[in-house]
Amino acid sequence: GAGVSQSPRYKVAKRGQDVALRCDPISGHVSLFWYQQALGQGPEFLTYFQNEAQLDKSGLPSDRFFAERPEGSVSTLKIQRTQQEDSAVYLCASTLNQWLKRETQYFGPGTRLLVL
Amino acid sequence: QKEVEQNSGPLSVPEGAIASLNCTYSDRGSQSFFWYRQYSGKSPELIMFIYSNGDKEDGRFTAQLNKASQYVSLLIRDSQPSDSATYLCAVRGPSGNTPLVFGKGTRLSVIA
């Protein structure tokens, strides 16, 4: 079956530009997570959705970052007035059943953002 | 702050040897533990998960968990050059609606 998909795969933005990154989770997956992975680092949590509800946004680094999942499936991560420190790979992951201890997160291919 | 520590490596092992990757974590409330493999330029791929103390084996991979010592390890037997990648340790609370906390990863190089 289809996995998690993300678009665009690569994005080059000029400093100050707004960008929107899209995530299509695995069909039927309730939970959706966004992570940011800087070069040479592990992924770091940004935000989490359960269906359309954003239950945790504690990892968003600033108010320039905004995420939504209005219909409980596709999610968009928006970054306003991009800065060079926003350059990273943005990973989306989804989970079917959020209540199980063994439940694993399946990652999309990521969007590689470069801010010049 | 929840932390997951890994030696960044690189860890170099000859082909056919056992590679041993280690991870420690700070949050005693962590309940589930995952090992992901990440090839350069690719997204993390789940290798194994473990949530009970002891060993769990899957093919050439064995995950080991010691909650008292807050320590997780991954052993790769009969290492192959295709195993060369960065291995990410991730820990999580008791259910799937909590985010994964990742280490920085250990870069493994298997020399033919």
Short mmCIF file of C-alpha atoms in Angstrom, two decimals, chain A residues 9 31 33 35 37 40-43 45 48 50 56 91 95 97-110 112, chain B residues 31-32 34 36 38 40-46 49 51 67 88 92-105:
data_model
loop_
_atom_site.label_atom_id
_atom_site.label_comp_id
_atom_site.label_asym_id
_atom_site.label_seq_id
_atom_site.Cartn_x
_atom_site.Cartn_y
_atom_site.Cartn_z
CA ARG A 9 10.77 16.93 -1.96
CA SER A 31 -1.94 10.39 14.35
CA PHE A 33 3.71 14.06 13.58
CA TYR A 35 9.80 16.55 12.88
CA GLN A 37 16.05 17.20 11.15
CA GLY A 40 24.02 15.62 11.33
CA GLN A 41 21.30 15.58 13.97
CA GLY A 42 18.44 13.30 14.85
CA PRO A 43 14.87 14.36 14.08
CA PHE A 45 9.64 16.91 17.33
CA TYR A 48 1.37 16.36 16.67
CA GLN A 50 -4.80 13.41 16.36
CA ASP A 56 0.87 19.25 20.96
CA LEU A 91 9.82 14.83 8.16
CA THR A 95 0.59 6.18 13.19
CA ASN A 97 -3.48 3.50 16.58
CA GLN A 98 -2.09 5.99 19.04
CA TRP A 99 -2.96 3.98 22.11
CA LEU A 100 -0.73 0.96 21.61
CA LYS A 101 2.66 0.84 23.27
CA ARG A 102 4.18 -0.95 20.32
CA GLU A 103 2.69 1.41 17.75
CA THR A 104 5.35 2.66 15.41
CA GLN A 105 5.66 5.79 13.35
CA TYR A 106 6.14 5.51 9.61
CA PHE A 107 8.10 8.31 8.05
CA GLY A 108 7.66 10.04 4.74
CA PRO A 109 10.63 10.85 2.47
CA GLY A 110 10.92 14.36 3.89
CA ARG A 112 14.59 19.28 2.19
CA GLN B 31 8.22 2.87 27.75
CA SER B 32 8.93 2.10 24.11
CA PHE B 34 12.96 2.03 18.65
CA TYR B 36 15.71 3.37 12.97
CA GLN B 38 18.76 6.16 7.95
CA SER B 40 22.22 9.35 3.59
CA GLY B 41 19.56 11.58 2.09
CA LYS B 42 16.75 9.20 3.00
CA SER B 43 14.13 9.14 5.74
CA PRO B 44 14.36 6.96 8.86
CA GLU B 45 13.32 3.35 8.40
CA LEU B 46 12.19 1.28 11.39
CA PHE B 49 11.15 -1.85 18.58
CA TYR B 51 9.50 -2.41 25.32
CA LYS B 67 15.37 -0.10 31.96
CA LEU B 88 18.94 6.38 15.26
CA ARG B 92 8.78 7.29 23.67
CA GLY B 93 6.25 7.40 26.49
CA PRO B 94 3.60 4.76 27.07
CA SER B 95 1.46 5.27 23.99
CA GLY B 96 1.63 6.11 20.35
CA ASN B 97 0.30 9.63 20.83
CA THR B 98 3.53 10.86 22.33
CA PRO B 99 6.36 12.01 20.13
CA LEU B 100 9.58 10.10 19.61
CA VAL B 101 12.70 11.57 21.19
CA PHE B 102 15.68 10.77 19.00
CA GLY B 103 19.37 10.57 19.61
CA LYS B 104 21.75 12.17 17.12
CA GLY B 105 22.49 8.79 15.60
#
